[in-house]
Short mmCIF file of C-alpha atoms in Angstrom, two decimals:
data_model
loop_
_atom_site.label_atom_id
_atom_site.label_comp_id
_atom_site.label_asym_id
_atom_site.label_seq_id
_atom_site.Cartn_x
_atom_site.Cartn_y
_atom_site.Cartn_z
CA UNK F 1 -1.36 -42.27 31.62
CA UNK F 2 -3.78 -45.13 31.73
CA UNK F 3 -4.05 -47.84 29.10
CA UNK F 4 -6.77 -50.42 28.51
CA UNK F 5 -6.11 -53.59 26.53
CA UNK F 6 -8.65 -55.93 25.01
CA UNK F 7 -6.75 -58.78 23.43
CA UNK F 8 -9.69 -60.48 21.69
CA UNK F 9 -10.72 -58.50 18.59
CA UNK F 10 -13.48 -60.99 17.74
CA UNK F 11 -15.31 -63.80 19.46
CA UNK F 12 -18.27 -65.98 18.63
CA UNK F 13 -20.32 -68.34 20.74
CA UNK F 14 -23.44 -70.44 20.40
CA UNK F 15 -26.68 -69.10 21.78
CA UNK F 16 -27.28 -70.08 25.44
CA UNK F 17 -23.55 -70.63 26.10
CA UNK F 18 -21.41 -68.61 28.47
CA UNK F 19 -18.69 -66.33 27.14
CA UNK F 20 -15.96 -64.33 28.85
CA UNK F 21 -14.43 -61.18 27.40
CA UNK F 22 -11.00 -60.13 28.67
CA UNK F 23 -9.73 -56.72 29.64
CA UNK F 24 -6.53 -55.61 31.33
CA UNK F 25 -5.53 -52.11 32.28
CA UNK F 26 -2.54 -50.25 33.54
CA UNK F 27 -2.69 -47.42 36.05
CA UNK F 28 -0.92 -45.98 39.04
CA UNK F 29 -4.21 -44.78 40.51
CA UNK F 30 -5.68 -46.49 43.55
CA UNK F 31 -9.26 -45.28 43.23
CA UNK F 32 -10.97 -45.68 39.90
CA UNK F 33 -13.94 -47.06 38.01
CA UNK F 34 -14.11 -49.74 35.34
CA UNK F 35 -16.86 -50.13 32.80
CA UNK F 36 -18.13 -52.43 30.12
CA UNK F 37 -20.07 -50.71 27.35
CA UNK F 38 -22.03 -52.46 24.60
CA UNK F 39 -22.53 -51.10 21.08
CA UNK F 40 -25.04 -53.18 19.08
CA UNK F 41 -24.82 -52.98 15.28
CA UNK F 42 -25.96 -49.52 14.13
CA UNK F 43 -27.26 -48.72 17.59
CA UNK F 44 -26.35 -46.56 20.53
CA UNK F 45 -23.57 -47.40 23.00
CA UNK F 46 -25.01 -48.36 26.37
CA UNK F 47 -23.54 -49.14 29.77
CA UNK F 48 -23.53 -52.83 30.63
CA UNK F 49 -21.87 -52.86 34.01
CA UNK F 50 -19.70 -50.73 36.27
CA UNK F 51 -17.20 -51.65 38.99
CA UNK F 52 -15.84 -49.35 41.65
CA UNK F 53 -12.26 -50.33 42.46
CA UNK F 54 -12.72 -49.84 46.19
CA UNK F 55 -15.41 -52.52 46.24
CA UNK F 56 -14.10 -56.05 46.60
CA UNK F 57 -17.36 -57.62 45.52
CA UNK F 58 -17.69 -58.23 41.79
CA UNK F 59 -20.51 -56.33 40.10
CA UNK F 60 -23.40 -58.24 38.54
CA UNK F 61 -26.32 -57.15 36.36
CA UNK F 62 -28.66 -60.02 35.54
CA UNK F 63 -26.78 -62.26 33.06
CA UNK F 64 -23.70 -60.04 33.10
CA UNK F 65 -21.01 -60.28 35.74
CA UNK F 66 -17.40 -59.24 36.08
CA UNK F 67 -14.29 -60.81 37.50
CA UNK F 68 -12.34 -57.90 38.94
CA UNK F 69 -8.78 -58.73 39.98
CA UNK F 70 -7.29 -55.46 41.25
CA UNK F 71 -3.78 -56.75 41.88
CA UNK F 72 -3.61 -58.30 38.44
CA UNK F 73 -5.31 -55.26 36.86
CA UNK F 74 -7.76 -57.50 35.14
CA UNK F 75 -11.47 -56.88 34.53
CA UNK F 76 -13.25 -59.58 32.51
CA UNK F 77 -16.92 -59.67 31.56
CA UNK F 78 -18.91 -62.90 31.73
CA UNK F 79 -22.14 -63.23 29.81
CA UNK F 80 -24.24 -66.19 30.88
CA UNK F 81 -26.99 -67.80 28.81
CA UNK F 82 -26.01 -65.68 25.81
CA UNK F 83 -28.78 -64.36 23.59
CA UNK F 84 -28.88 -63.17 19.99
CA UNK F 85 -29.36 -59.63 21.28
CA UNK F 86 -25.95 -59.80 22.93
CA UNK F 87 -24.32 -59.56 19.50
CA UNK F 88 -22.40 -56.28 19.68
CA UNK F 89 -19.05 -54.57 20.08
CA UNK F 90 -18.02 -54.55 23.71
CA UNK F 91 -15.68 -51.91 25.06
CA UNK F 92 -13.85 -51.97 28.35
CA UNK F 93 -13.16 -48.52 29.83
CA UNK F 94 -11.27 -46.98 32.75
CA UNK F 95 -11.83 -43.76 34.64
CA UNK F 96 -9.84 -42.41 37.56
CA UNK F 97 -11.71 -41.14 40.59
CA UNK F 98 -12.17 -37.38 40.31
CA UNK F 99 -11.50 -37.37 36.56
CA UNK F 100 -14.53 -37.64 34.31
CA UNK F 101 -12.59 -38.82 31.27
CA UNK F 102 -12.81 -42.41 30.08
CA UNK F 103 -10.01 -44.40 28.47
CA UNK F 104 -11.33 -47.13 26.19
CA UNK F 105 -9.94 -50.39 24.94
CA UNK F 106 -10.05 -51.27 21.25
CA UNK F 107 -13.16 -53.41 21.63
CA UNK F 108 -14.23 -57.03 21.15
CA UNK F 109 -16.76 -57.89 18.47
CA UNK F 110 -18.99 -60.60 19.89
CA UNK F 111 -21.28 -62.65 17.68
CA UNK F 112 -23.91 -64.95 19.12
CA UNK F 113 -24.65 -67.80 16.73
CA UNK F 114 -28.21 -69.18 16.63
CA UNK O 1 -33.98 -41.90 30.84
CA UNK O 2 -31.04 -39.86 29.70
CA UNK O 3 -31.31 -38.76 26.12
CA UNK O 4 -28.31 -37.67 24.06
CA UNK O 5 -29.04 -36.75 20.48
CA UNK O 6 -26.78 -35.90 17.56
CA UNK O 7 -27.83 -33.76 14.64
CA UNK O 8 -27.12 -36.27 11.87
CA UNK O 9 -26.64 -40.04 11.61
CA UNK O 10 -24.82 -39.76 8.29
CA UNK O 11 -22.97 -36.84 6.76
CA UNK O 12 -20.99 -36.51 3.54
CA UNK O 13 -18.74 -33.48 3.05
CA UNK O 14 -16.03 -32.34 0.66
CA UNK O 15 -12.40 -31.77 1.54
CA UNK O 16 -11.89 -28.24 2.84
CA UNK O 17 -15.49 -27.70 3.95
CA UNK O 18 -16.29 -26.47 7.44
CA UNK O 19 -18.30 -29.10 9.28
CA UNK O 20 -20.47 -28.75 12.38
CA UNK O 21 -21.55 -31.73 14.45
CA UNK O 22 -24.14 -30.96 17.10
CA UNK O 23 -24.92 -32.82 20.29
CA UNK O 24 -27.74 -32.14 22.74
CA UNK O 25 -28.45 -33.77 26.10
CA UNK O 26 -31.59 -33.36 28.13
CA UNK O 27 -30.40 -34.30 31.63
CA UNK O 28 -28.65 -31.11 32.76
CA UNK O 29 -25.27 -32.88 32.73
CA UNK O 30 -22.25 -30.71 33.43
CA UNK O 31 -19.83 -32.77 31.36
CA UNK O 32 -19.92 -33.42 27.63
CA UNK O 33 -17.48 -35.27 25.41
CA UNK O 34 -16.63 -35.81 21.76
CA UNK O 35 -14.99 -39.05 20.63
CA UNK O 36 -14.07 -40.52 17.30
CA UNK O 37 -14.38 -44.25 16.78
CA UNK O 38 -12.22 -46.07 14.25
CA UNK O 39 -11.92 -49.83 13.69
CA UNK O 40 -9.10 -51.32 15.73
CA UNK O 41 -8.55 -48.09 17.63
CA UNK O 42 -11.58 -47.99 19.90
CA UNK O 43 -12.85 -44.61 21.05
CA UNK O 44 -10.46 -41.71 21.30
CA UNK O 45 -11.30 -38.49 23.10
CA UNK O 46 -11.17 -35.35 20.98
CA UNK O 47 -12.41 -32.68 23.41
CA UNK O 48 -14.49 -32.45 26.51
CA UNK O 49 -16.28 -29.71 28.39
CA UNK O 50 -17.06 -29.58 32.10
CA UNK O 51 -19.12 -26.41 32.04
CA UNK O 52 -20.54 -23.81 29.70
CA UNK O 53 -17.76 -22.07 27.73
CA UNK O 54 -15.17 -24.41 29.32
CA UNK O 55 -13.27 -26.96 27.28
CA UNK O 56 -10.25 -29.18 27.50
CA UNK O 57 -8.29 -30.99 24.83
CA UNK O 58 -8.47 -34.73 24.74
CA UNK O 59 -6.03 -37.12 23.16
CA UNK O 60 -6.52 -36.14 19.50
CA UNK O 61 -7.64 -32.48 19.27
CA UNK O 62 -5.69 -31.57 16.14
CA UNK O 63 -7.93 -30.41 13.32
CA UNK O 64 -10.95 -29.96 15.61
CA UNK O 65 -12.47 -27.26 17.77
CA UNK O 66 -15.54 -27.19 20.02
CA UNK O 67 -18.13 -24.80 21.28
CA UNK O 68 -20.36 -24.92 24.33
CA UNK O 69 -22.54 -21.84 24.61
CA UNK O 70 -25.38 -23.57 26.46
CA UNK O 71 -25.23 -26.35 29.01
CA UNK O 72 -27.24 -28.81 26.96
CA UNK O 73 -25.42 -28.35 23.65
CA UNK O 74 -21.86 -29.24 22.63
CA UNK O 75 -20.67 -28.71 19.08
CA UNK O 76 -17.70 -30.23 17.32
CA UNK O 77 -16.24 -28.19 14.47
CA UNK O 78 -13.96 -29.35 11.69
CA UNK O 79 -12.55 -26.08 10.38
CA UNK O 80 -11.34 -27.59 7.11
CA UNK O 81 -12.39 -31.19 6.68
CA UNK O 82 -9.83 -33.67 5.42
CA UNK O 83 -10.21 -37.26 4.25
CA UNK O 84 -8.43 -38.58 7.36
CA UNK O 85 -11.31 -37.20 9.43
CA UNK O 86 -13.68 -39.71 7.87
CA UNK O 87 -14.90 -41.57 10.95
CA UNK O 88 -17.73 -42.25 13.37
CA UNK O 89 -18.15 -39.42 15.88
CA UNK O 90 -19.76 -40.10 19.23
CA UNK O 91 -20.99 -37.56 21.74
CA UNK O 92 -21.44 -38.38 25.42
CA UNK O 93 -22.48 -36.62 28.59
CA UNK O 94 -22.14 -37.27 32.29
CA UNK O 95 -23.21 -35.85 35.59
CA UNK O 96 -20.45 -35.16 38.07
CA UNK O 97 -20.84 -37.36 41.16
CA UNK O 98 -22.47 -40.15 39.15
CA UNK O 99 -19.50 -42.50 39.32
CA UNK O 100 -18.05 -41.17 36.04
CA UNK O 101 -20.76 -42.88 34.00
CA UNK O 102 -21.17 -41.49 30.51
CA UNK O 103 -24.26 -41.66 28.30
CA UNK O 104 -23.79 -41.77 24.57
CA UNK O 105 -25.56 -40.41 21.52
CA UNK O 106 -26.26 -42.55 18.44
CA UNK O 107 -23.20 -41.31 16.56
CA UNK O 108 -22.59 -39.46 13.31
CA UNK O 109 -20.83 -41.29 10.52
CA UNK O 110 -18.92 -38.61 8.63
CA UNK O 111 -17.45 -39.23 5.20
CA UNK O 112 -15.09 -36.64 3.77
CA UNK O 113 -14.58 -36.97 0.01
#
């Protein structure tokens, strides 16, 4: 069984700063996907970024990028130039190739301070 | 854009009542999921369905059942609601061969008194 660990329950950072959210996972699978989802207060969960494990290059989406370390089973999310709209719960998730189910971490509540 | 809708944002029920939570997606996705979200526990999978009339138990199926009579609709049923089922319930859907990416509904916050 896979497990996903987010060791930072809460974080806060000043607007315009850079913040990194941590995620580690445990699996015996070789092919899998990793995700960061964002859940703003009272709003819908949306996909932030996705990484395919077979790709060595780290995924990026505008201000969001990941540091994927497959050997270390680490998958951190970096948010650059943070904005007030980045305030949200962030969930790291794992999915094995060929299995549609996601395993989620417990989440990190990120607050951007004006 | 993918749209996943849930029948209610907020629901209050009494202990012992039968509760139906409905989820509809408009993108012809094969796979649909029900999660519950609790503080400090993240999202936990209750049931999922990979086709009409097909279902599989997730990690916490006890006290729940599901129904999928049409491809676009996936219902979660609490046969006899209990106070420990007070939670946020999230529905999601995905299209097979889309890199396992799930799309979520807005959630239903259920309170059982």
